[in-house]
Every structure is written in C-alpha cells, then in structure tokens.
mmCIF file of C-alpha atoms in Angstrom:
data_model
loop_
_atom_site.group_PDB
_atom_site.id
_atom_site.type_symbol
_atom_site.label_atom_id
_atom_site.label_comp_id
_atom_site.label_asym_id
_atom_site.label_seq_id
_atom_site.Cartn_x
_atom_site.Cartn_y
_atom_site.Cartn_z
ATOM 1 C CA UNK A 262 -60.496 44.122 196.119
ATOM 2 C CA UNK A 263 -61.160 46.235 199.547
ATOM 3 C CA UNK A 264 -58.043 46.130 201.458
ATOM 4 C CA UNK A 265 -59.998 45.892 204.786
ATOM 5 C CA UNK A 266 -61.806 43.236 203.608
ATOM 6 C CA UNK A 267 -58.365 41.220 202.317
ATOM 7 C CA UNK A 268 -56.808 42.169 206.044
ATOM 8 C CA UNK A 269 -59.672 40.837 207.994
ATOM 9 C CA UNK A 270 -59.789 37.582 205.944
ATOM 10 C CA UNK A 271 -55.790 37.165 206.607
ATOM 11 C CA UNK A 272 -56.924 37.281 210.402
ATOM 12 C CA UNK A 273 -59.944 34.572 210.670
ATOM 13 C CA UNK A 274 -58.344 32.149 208.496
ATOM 14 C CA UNK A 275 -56.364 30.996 211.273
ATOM 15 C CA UNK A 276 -58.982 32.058 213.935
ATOM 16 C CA UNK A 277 -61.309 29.795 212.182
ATOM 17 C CA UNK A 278 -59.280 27.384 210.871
ATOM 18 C CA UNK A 279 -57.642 26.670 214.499
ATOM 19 C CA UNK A 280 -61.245 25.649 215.564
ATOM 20 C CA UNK A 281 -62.044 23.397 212.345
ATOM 21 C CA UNK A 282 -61.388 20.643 214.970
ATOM 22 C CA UNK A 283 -64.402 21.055 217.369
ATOM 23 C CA UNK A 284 -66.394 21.835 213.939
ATOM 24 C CA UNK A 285 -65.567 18.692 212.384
ATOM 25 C CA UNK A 286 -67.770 16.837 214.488
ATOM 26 C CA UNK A 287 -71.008 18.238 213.891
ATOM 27 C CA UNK A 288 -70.520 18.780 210.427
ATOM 28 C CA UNK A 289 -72.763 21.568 208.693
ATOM 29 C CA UNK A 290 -74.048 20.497 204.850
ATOM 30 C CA UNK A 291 -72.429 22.324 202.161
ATOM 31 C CA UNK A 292 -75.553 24.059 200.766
ATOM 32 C CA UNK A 293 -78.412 24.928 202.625
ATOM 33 C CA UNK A 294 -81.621 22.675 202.730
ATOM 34 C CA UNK A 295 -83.303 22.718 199.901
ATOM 35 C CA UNK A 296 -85.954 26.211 199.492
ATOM 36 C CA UNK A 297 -87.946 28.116 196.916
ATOM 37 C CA UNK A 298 -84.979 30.313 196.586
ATOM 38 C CA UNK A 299 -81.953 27.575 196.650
ATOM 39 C CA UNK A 300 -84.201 25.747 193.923
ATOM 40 C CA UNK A 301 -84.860 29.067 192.015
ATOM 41 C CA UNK A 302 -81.162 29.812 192.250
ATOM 42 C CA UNK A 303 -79.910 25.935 190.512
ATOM 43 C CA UNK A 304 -82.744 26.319 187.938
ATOM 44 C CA UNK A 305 -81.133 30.287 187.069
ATOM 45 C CA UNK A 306 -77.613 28.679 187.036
ATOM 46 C CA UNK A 307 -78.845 26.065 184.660
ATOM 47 C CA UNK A 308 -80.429 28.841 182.669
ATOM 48 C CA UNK A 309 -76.814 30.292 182.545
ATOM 49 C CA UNK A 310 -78.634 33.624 184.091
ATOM 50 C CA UNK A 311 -75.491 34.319 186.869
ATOM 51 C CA UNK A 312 -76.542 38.075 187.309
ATOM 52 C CA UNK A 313 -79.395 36.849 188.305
ATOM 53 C CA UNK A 314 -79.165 33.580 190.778
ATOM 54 C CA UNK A 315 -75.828 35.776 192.236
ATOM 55 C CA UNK A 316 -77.750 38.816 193.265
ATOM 56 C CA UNK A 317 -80.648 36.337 194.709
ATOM 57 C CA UNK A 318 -77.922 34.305 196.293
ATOM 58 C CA UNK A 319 -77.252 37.807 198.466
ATOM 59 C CA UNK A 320 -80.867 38.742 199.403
ATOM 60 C CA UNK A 321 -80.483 34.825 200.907
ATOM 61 C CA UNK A 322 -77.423 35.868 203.053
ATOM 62 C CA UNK A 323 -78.455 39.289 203.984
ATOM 63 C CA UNK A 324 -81.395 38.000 205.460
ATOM 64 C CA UNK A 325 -80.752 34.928 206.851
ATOM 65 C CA UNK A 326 -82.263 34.293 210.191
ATOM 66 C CA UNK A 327 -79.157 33.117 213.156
ATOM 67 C CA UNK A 328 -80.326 29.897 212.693
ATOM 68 C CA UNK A 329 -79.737 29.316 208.691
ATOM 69 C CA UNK A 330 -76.924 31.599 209.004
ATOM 70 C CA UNK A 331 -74.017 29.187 208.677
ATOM 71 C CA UNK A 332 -76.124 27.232 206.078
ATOM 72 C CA UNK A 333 -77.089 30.150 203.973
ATOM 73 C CA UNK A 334 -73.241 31.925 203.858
ATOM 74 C CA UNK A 335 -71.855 28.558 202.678
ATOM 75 C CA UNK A 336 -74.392 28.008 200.110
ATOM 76 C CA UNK A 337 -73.931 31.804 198.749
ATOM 77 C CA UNK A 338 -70.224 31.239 198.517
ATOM 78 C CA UNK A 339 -70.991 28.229 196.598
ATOM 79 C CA UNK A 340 -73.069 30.000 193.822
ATOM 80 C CA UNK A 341 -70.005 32.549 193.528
ATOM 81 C CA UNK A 342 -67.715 29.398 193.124
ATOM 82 C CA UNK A 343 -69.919 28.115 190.300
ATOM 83 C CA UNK A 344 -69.900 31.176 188.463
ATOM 84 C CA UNK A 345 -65.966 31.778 189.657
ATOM 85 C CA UNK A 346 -67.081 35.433 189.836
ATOM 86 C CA UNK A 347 -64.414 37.121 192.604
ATOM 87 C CA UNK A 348 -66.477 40.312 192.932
ATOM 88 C CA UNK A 349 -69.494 37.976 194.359
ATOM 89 C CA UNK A 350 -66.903 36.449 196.650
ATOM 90 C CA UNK A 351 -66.087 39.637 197.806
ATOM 91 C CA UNK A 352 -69.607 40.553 198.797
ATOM 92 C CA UNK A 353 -70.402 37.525 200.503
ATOM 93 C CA UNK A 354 -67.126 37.733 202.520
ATOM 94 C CA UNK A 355 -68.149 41.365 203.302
ATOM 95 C CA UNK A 356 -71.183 39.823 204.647
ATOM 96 C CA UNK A 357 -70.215 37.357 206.015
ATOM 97 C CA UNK A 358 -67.222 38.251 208.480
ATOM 98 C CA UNK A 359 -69.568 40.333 211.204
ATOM 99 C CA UNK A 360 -70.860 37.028 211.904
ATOM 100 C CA UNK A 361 -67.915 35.280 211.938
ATOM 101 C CA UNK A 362 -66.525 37.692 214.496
ATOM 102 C CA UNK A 363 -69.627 37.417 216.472
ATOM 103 C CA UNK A 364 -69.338 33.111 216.425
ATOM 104 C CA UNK A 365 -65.748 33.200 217.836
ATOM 105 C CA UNK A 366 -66.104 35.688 220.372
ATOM 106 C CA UNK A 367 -69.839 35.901 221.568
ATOM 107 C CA UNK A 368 -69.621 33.877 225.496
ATOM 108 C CA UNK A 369 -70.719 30.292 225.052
ATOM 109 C CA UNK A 370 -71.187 30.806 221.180
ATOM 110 C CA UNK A 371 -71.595 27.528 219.271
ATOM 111 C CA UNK A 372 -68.701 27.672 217.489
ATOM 112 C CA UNK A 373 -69.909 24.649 215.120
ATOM 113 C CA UNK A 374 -71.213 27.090 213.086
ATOM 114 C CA UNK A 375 -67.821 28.630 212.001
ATOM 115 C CA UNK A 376 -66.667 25.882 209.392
ATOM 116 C CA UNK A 377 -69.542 27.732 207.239
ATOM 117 C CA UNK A 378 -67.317 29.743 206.307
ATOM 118 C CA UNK A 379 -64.079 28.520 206.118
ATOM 119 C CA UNK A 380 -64.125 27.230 202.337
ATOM 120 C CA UNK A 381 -65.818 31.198 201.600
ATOM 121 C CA UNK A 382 -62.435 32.466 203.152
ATOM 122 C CA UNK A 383 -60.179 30.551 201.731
ATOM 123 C CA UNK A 384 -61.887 30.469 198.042
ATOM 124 C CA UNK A 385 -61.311 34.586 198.645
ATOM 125 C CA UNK A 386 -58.296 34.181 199.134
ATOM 126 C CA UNK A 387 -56.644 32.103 196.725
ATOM 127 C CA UNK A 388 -58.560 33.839 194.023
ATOM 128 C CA UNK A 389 -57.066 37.346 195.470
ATOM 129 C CA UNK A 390 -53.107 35.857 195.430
ATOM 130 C CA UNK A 391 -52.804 35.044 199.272
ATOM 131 C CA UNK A 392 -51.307 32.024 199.240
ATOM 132 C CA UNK A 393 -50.004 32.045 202.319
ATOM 133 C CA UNK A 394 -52.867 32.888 204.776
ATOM 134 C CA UNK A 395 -54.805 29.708 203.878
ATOM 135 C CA UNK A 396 -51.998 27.245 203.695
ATOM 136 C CA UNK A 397 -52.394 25.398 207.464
ATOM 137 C CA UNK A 398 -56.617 25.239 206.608
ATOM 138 C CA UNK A 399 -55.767 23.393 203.136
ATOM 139 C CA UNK A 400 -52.764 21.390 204.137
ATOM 140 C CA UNK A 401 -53.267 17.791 203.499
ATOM 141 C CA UNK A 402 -53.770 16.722 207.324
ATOM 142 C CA UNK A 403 -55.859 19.743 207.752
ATOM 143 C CA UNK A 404 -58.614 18.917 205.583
ATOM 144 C CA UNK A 405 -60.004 16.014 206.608
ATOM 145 C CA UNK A 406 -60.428 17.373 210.128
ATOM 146 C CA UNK A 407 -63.334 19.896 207.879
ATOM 147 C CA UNK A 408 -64.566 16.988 206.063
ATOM 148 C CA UNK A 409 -63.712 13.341 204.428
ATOM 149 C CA UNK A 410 -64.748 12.137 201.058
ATOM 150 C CA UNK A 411 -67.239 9.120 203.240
ATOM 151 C CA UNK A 412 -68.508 11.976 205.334
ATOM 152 C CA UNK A 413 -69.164 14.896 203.546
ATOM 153 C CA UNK A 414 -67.607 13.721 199.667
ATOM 154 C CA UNK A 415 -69.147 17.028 198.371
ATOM 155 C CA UNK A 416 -66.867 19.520 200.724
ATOM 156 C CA UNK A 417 -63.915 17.734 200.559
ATOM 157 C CA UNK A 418 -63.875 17.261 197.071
ATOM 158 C CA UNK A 419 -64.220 21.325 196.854
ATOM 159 C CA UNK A 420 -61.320 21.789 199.377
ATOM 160 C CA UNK A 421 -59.169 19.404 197.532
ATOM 161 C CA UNK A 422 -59.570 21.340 194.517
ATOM 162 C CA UNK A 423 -59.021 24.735 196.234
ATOM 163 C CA UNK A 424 -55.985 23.124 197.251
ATOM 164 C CA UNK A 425 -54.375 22.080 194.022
ATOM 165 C CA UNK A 426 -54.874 25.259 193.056
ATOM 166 C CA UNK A 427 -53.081 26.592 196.036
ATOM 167 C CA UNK A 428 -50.278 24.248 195.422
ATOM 168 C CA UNK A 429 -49.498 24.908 192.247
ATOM 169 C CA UNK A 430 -49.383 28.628 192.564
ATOM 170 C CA UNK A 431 -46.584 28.392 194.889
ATOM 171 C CA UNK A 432 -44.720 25.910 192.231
ATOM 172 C CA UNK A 433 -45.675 22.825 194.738
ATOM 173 C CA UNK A 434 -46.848 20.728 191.543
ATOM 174 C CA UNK A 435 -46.302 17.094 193.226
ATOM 175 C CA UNK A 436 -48.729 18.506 196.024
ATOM 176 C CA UNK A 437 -51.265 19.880 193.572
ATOM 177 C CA UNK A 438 -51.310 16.299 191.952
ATOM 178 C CA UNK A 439 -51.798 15.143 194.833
ATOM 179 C CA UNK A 440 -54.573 17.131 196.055
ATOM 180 C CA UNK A 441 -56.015 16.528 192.284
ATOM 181 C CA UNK A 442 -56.346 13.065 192.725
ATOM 182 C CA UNK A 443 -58.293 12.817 196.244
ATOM 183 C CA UNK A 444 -61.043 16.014 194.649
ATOM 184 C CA UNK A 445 -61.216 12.745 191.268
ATOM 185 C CA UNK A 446 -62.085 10.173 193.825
ATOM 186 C CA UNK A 447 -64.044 12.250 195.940
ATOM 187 C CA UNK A 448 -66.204 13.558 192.771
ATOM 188 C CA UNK A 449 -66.551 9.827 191.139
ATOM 189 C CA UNK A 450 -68.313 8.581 194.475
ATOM 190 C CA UNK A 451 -70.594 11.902 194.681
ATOM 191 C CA UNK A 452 -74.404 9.925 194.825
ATOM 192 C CA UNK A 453 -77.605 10.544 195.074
ATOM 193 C CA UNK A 454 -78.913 14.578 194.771
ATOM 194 C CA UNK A 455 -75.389 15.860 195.149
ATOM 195 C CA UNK A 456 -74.085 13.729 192.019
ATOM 196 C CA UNK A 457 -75.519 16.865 189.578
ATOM 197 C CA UNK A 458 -72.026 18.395 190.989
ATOM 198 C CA UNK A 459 -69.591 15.790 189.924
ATOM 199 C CA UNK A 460 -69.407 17.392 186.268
ATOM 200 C CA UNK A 461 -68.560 20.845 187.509
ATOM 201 C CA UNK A 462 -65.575 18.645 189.836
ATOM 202 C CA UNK A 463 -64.598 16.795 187.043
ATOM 203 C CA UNK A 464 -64.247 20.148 184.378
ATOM 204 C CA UNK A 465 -62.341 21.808 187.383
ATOM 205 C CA UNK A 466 -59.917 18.871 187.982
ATOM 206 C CA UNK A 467 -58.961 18.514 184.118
ATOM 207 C CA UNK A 468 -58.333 21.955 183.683
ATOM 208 C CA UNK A 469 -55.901 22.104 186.786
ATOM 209 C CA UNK A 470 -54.316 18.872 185.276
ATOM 210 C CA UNK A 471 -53.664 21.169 182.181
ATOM 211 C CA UNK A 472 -52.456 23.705 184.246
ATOM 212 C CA UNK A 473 -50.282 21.422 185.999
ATOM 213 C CA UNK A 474 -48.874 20.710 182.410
ATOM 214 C CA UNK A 475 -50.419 17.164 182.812
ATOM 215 C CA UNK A 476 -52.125 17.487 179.299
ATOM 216 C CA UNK A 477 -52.133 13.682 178.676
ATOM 217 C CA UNK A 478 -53.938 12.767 181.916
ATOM 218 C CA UNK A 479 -55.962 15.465 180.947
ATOM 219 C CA UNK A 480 -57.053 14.286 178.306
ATOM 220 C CA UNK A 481 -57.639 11.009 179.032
ATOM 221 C CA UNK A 482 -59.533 11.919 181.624
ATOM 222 C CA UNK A 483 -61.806 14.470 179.106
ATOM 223 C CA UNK A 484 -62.862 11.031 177.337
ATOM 224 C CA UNK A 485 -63.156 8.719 180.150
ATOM 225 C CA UNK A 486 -65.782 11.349 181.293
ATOM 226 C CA UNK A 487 -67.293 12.369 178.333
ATOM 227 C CA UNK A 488 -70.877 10.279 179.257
ATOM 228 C CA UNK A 489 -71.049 12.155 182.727
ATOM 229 C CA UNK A 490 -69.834 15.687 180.945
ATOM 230 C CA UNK A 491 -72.702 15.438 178.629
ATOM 231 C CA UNK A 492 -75.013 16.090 180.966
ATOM 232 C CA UNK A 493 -73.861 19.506 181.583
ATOM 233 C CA UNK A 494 -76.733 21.997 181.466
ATOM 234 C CA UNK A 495 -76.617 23.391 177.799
ATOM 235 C CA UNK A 496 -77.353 27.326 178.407
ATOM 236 C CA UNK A 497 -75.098 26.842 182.006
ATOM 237 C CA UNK A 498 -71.711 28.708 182.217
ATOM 238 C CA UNK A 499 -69.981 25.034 182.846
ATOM 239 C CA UNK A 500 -70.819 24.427 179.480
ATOM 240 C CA UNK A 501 -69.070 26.875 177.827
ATOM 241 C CA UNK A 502 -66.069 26.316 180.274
ATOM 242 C CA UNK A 503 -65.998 22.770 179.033
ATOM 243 C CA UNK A 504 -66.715 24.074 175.451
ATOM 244 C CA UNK A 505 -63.707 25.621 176.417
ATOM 245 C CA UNK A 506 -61.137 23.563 178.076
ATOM 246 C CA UNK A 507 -61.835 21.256 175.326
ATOM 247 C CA UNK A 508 -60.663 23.720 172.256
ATOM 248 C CA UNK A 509 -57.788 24.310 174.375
ATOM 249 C CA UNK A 510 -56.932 20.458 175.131
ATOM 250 C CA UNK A 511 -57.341 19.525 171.330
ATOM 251 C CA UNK A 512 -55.111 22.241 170.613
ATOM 252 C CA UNK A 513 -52.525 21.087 172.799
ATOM 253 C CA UNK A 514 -52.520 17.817 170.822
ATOM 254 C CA UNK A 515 -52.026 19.831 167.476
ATOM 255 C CA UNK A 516 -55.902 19.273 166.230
ATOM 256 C CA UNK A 517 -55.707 22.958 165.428
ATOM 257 C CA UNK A 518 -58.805 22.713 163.376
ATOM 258 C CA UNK A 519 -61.174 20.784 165.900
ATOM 259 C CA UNK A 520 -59.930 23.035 168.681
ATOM 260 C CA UNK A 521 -61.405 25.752 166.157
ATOM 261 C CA UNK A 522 -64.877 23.942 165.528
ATOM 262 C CA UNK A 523 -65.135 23.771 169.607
ATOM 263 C CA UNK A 524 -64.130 27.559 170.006
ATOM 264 C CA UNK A 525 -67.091 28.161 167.627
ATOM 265 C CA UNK A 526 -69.562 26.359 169.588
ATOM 266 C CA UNK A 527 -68.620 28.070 172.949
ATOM 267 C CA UNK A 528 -68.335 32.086 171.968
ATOM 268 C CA UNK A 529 -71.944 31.507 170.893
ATOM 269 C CA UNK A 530 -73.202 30.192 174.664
ATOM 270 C CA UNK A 531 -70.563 33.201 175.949
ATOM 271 C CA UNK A 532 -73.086 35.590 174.129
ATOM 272 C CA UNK A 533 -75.757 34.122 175.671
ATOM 273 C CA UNK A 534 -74.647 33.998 179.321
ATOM 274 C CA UNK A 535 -75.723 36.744 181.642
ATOM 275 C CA UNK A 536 -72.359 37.995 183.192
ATOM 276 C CA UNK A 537 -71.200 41.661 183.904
ATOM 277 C CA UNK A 538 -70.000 43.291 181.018
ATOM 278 C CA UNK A 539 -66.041 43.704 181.783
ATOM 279 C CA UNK A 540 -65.819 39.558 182.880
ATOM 280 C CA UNK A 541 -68.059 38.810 179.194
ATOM 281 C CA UNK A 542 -65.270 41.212 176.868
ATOM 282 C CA UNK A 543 -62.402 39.327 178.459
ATOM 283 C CA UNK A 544 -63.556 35.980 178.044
ATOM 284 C CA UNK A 545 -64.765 37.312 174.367
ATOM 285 C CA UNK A 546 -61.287 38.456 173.849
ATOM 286 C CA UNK A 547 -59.583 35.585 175.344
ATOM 287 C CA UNK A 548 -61.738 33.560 172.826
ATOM 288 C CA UNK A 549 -61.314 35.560 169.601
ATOM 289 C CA UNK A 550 -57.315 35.953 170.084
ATOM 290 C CA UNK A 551 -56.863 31.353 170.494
ATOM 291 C CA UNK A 552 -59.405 31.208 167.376
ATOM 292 C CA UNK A 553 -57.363 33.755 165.356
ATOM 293 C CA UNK A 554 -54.135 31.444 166.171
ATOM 294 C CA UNK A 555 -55.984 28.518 165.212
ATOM 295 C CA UNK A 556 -57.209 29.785 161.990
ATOM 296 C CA UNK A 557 -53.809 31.241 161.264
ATOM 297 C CA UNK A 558 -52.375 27.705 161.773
ATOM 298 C CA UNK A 559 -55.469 25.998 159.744
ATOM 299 C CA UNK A 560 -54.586 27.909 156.762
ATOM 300 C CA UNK A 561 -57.883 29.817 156.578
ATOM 301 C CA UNK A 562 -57.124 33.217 155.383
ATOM 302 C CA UNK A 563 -60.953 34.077 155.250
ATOM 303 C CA UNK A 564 -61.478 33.213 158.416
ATOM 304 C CA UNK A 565 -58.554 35.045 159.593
ATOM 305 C CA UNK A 566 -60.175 38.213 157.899
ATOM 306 C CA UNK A 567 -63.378 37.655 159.683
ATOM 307 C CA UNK A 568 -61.949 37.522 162.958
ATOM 308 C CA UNK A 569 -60.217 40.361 162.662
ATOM 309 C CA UNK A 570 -62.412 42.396 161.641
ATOM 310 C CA UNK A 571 -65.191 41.068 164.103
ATOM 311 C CA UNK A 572 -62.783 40.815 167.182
ATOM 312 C CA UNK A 573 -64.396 42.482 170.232
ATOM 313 C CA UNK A 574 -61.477 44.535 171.065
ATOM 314 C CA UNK A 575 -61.107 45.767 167.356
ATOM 315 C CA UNK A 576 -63.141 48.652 168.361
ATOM 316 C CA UNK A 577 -61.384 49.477 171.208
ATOM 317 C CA UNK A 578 -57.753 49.535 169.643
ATOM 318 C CA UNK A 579 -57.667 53.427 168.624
ATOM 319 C CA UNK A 580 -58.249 53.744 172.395
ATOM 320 C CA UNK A 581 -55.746 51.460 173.481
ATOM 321 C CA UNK A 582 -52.752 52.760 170.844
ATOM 322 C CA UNK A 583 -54.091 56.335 172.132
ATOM 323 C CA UNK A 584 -53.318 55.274 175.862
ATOM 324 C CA UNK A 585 -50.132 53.905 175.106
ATOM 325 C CA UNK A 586 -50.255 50.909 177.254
ATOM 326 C CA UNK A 587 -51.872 47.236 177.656
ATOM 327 C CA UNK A 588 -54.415 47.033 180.014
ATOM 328 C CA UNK A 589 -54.743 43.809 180.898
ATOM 329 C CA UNK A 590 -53.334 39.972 179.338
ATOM 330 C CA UNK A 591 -56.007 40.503 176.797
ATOM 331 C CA UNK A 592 -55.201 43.598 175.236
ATOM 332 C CA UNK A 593 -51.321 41.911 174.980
ATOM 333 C CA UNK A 594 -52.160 39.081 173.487
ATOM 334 C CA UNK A 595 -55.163 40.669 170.794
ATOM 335 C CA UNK A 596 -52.048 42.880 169.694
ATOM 336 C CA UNK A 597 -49.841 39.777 169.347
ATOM 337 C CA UNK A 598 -52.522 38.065 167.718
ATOM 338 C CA UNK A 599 -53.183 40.571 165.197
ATOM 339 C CA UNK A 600 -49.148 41.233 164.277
ATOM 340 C CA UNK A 601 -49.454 37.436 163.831
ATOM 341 C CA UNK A 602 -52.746 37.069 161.602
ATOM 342 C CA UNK A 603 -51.228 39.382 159.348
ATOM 343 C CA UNK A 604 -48.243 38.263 159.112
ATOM 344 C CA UNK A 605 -49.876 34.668 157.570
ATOM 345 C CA UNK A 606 -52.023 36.816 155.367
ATOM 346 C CA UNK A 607 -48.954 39.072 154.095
ATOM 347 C CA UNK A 608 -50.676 42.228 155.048
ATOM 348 C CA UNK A 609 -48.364 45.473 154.994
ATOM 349 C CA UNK A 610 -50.419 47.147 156.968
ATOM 350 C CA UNK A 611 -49.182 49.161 159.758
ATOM 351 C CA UNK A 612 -51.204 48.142 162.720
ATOM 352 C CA UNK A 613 -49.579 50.659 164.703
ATOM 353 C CA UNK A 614 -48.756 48.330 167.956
#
C-alpha cells in the first residue's frame, strides 16, 4: 500500500461522505451503461480471466471522458470488488482521487458526481485496516442517504456488506448482523439485469455469517440458496470461493470427508483462474494446508502422503527454514500442518520447523 495514497483516502472520506446528502438525490448507477468493453469485461470475469477484465477495467478509467467519469470509476472499483484483488483497488483509487479533488473544489462543480466514488474509498479502506476513517459513510443512518434497497437495491446491498465487514473488525458483531441482514434482503429483491449479482451477495453474506461465528445461519442459508448459487459461472472466481466456503462450512459441522471432496473440486478451478502469481500460491497454500487436516482427520494416510509431497509450498520450505522466519499466515500454518500430518502417519522424521 502507498502511504500517500492511504493519507489522501483518510481525507475525502469525510470530504465526500459529508456531501453524500446532495448526491443522494440524483443518484448515479452502480456500473456504467452497458459498452463493448463493460460487456467484454462480465464475459472475461465469467471466463475467470481477472488479469485480464482488471487491466481492461483501467484502460476504461484512464480514459474516461468528464462525462462517464463518475460512471466509469465506480464500475472499475466494482470489477476489483469481484475479484477482491486490493492491488486493483489501489490503482483505481490512485486514479481516481485527482478527480475527486477536482469535483469538490472546481467553482460550481456538480458535485453529484462524487458518490462515484465513495463505495471505491471506503472498499480501500476497509481492505487496508482503516476502520475508522469510513465509519460516519457506513453507519447505519448514513447509508441510505447513498442509496436504499427500493432505489438503488444493487448499491446498498454492496454498502451493507462493506459494513458488516467493518463492524465486525472492530468486535461490533450485533452491528455486523445487522448490517448482514439488510445486504440478504437487499440481494433477494435484486431483479431484472442486475439479479446475475445476487449470487456473488449471497456467497459474501454467508461467509461473513461464518465469520461472525454464525455457522448455523450460515448454513442454512448455503441450502436455502443452493438453486440461485448454481448458477454461478463455472470457470468464474465466485465459483471457487463458493467451492470454498462450502468445504469450510461442512467442516465446521464435522463432515470432514465432504469438506475434502469440495476442497478437491475447487484447487482444480484455482489452477485454472488467471490471478497474479503471489495471490494464486496463497490461496494454493491456504487450500492444501485445510485438505491435509481433513485427510489427517479422515484417516487417509495415502492421501496425507500425497499432499505432502505435492503441497505448493513444499518446495519452498528449504528457503523458508534457511530464512528463519514465517512469512506470512500461510507459511505458519503449512508448518503446523505438516508437524500434524506426520504426527497421524507416525513419521520420525525431523522436519526441521
């Protein structure tokens, strides 16, 4: 993260937010009107190619004309929600705040056009740890002076979300419930075009619920949407992050060896998906060290072997025990997970962690 960049989005949060008011009122769409690009962008997404419908999702805010500026900025920041890729965020922000400046202070500006960008900012934000800075624009009487779930269903339902998150970083769980519950209703009424969102919602929402610790809502809610879920594009990232959240959910109910079969359906589609080679190893690595632990607790010793010997970070451990420190969560937890796969296999080997 550029510390500039986190600075000046500390100071236009409130700018902006402090003028959502006048916005409200002539309320900008949450994607831009429908274009070769915008369409060429969904169909990439749905192709699970987010290199791709990212970097085009820039060449559409760098040269946006004034006019599709407020438009094009909030559509952008959308892509890099769909792909949760901070690093896109970052960009667009980058882009993004010259023209923010220029809407608040340029004489007789329209300053309509700021609420654009308020969900980019505050999206930023909470993904960067700043809690704090976005708090008044997601507060519960705050948000439907951006947008209401009759007016504009789509943006609320986003900001709700963005807020639950928010709220339960800062330990506010009742609040994040809260906020949970109005993004649900929201994303059940989505109609018409905007409806091919409401399974992207609905995956967010249950895995803040399990977050939240709310694992049986959760998973009731995982089967009272399973007919809307199932028409998640196949090759899309959403599918593997409901691939996902699913393992993880059956494993919270003890279904150890389902949660496995699930796992082994999703690393396949992570192969597959076009993402930047740091964000794929982690989320192979996440992957490998849960299916290790559920193999270990299925009483599959083979399968246990073949995980460790085929775990991405395997090949990287001479280079972490030479460094002599964890980089990240991952690198933690494939050490813990190794100690503990042979363990349940009996191995004497000295694994050197």
């Amino acid at each position: 993260m550029t510390p500039g960049l986190a600075i000046l989005a500390r100071r236009w949060i409130g700018a902006l937010a402090a003028l959502v008011v006048v916005a409200a009122s002539q309320s900008a769409p949450v994607m831009a009107q429908q274009s070769a690009d915008s369409q060429r962008i969904g169909n990439l997404l749905r192709e699970g190619r987010n290199l791709d419908a990212m970097e085009l999702a820039k060449q559409m805010a760098a040269t946006a004309s004034p006019a599709e500026r407020q438009n094009v900025f909030e559509y952008a920041g959308w892509v890099c929600r769909v792909t949760q890729d901070l690093d896109c965020l970052h960009d667009i922000l980058g882009m993004a705040i010259p023209h923010m400046e220029a809407a608040v202070r340029a004489p007789g500006a329209d300053r309509s056009s700021v609420r654009g960008y308020l969900l980019l900012l505050a999206s930023y934000q909470v993904a960067t740890g700043d809690y704090e800075s976005p708090a008044r624009f997601l507060a519960p009487d705050s948000i439907p002076k951006a947008a209401t779930a009759v007016s504009d269903p789509l943006l609320f339902a986003e900001l709700q979300l963005l807020a639950a998150q928010r709220a339960r970083q800062v330990s506010d769980f009742e609040a994040a419930r809260d906020h949970l519950d109005k993004a649900l209703v929201a994303a059940f009424s989505l109609a018409g075009p905007i409806r091919l969102h409401a399974p992207r919602l609905i995956v967010r929402s249950i895995a803040q619920l399990a977050e939240n610790f709310d694992i049986d809502r959760a998973l009731r809610l995982l089967a009272a949407a399973d007919p809307l879920l199932q028409t998640i594009p196949p090759d899309s990232f959403l599918s593997f992050e409901y691939l996902r959240l699913r393992a993880d959910l059956m494993a919270y109910g003890r279904d150890y060896r389902g949660a496995a079969t699930v796992l082994k359906m999703a690393l396949p589609k992570l192969e597959r998906l076009q993402l930047g080679p740091a964000r794929k190893l982690a989320l192979q690595a996440a992957g490998y060290n849960d299916l290790l632990g559920l193999e270990v607790m299925n009483g599959r010793p083979d399968e246990v072997r073949d995980l460790l010997k085929s775990h991405p970070l395997m090949a990287m451990k001479a280079e972490i025990l030479a460094r002599g420190y964890f980089a990240d969560g991952n690198e933690f937890n494939f050490a813990l997970a190794e100690e503990f796969a042979r363990w349940s296999l009996r191995d004497q080997t000295t694994t050197g962690w």
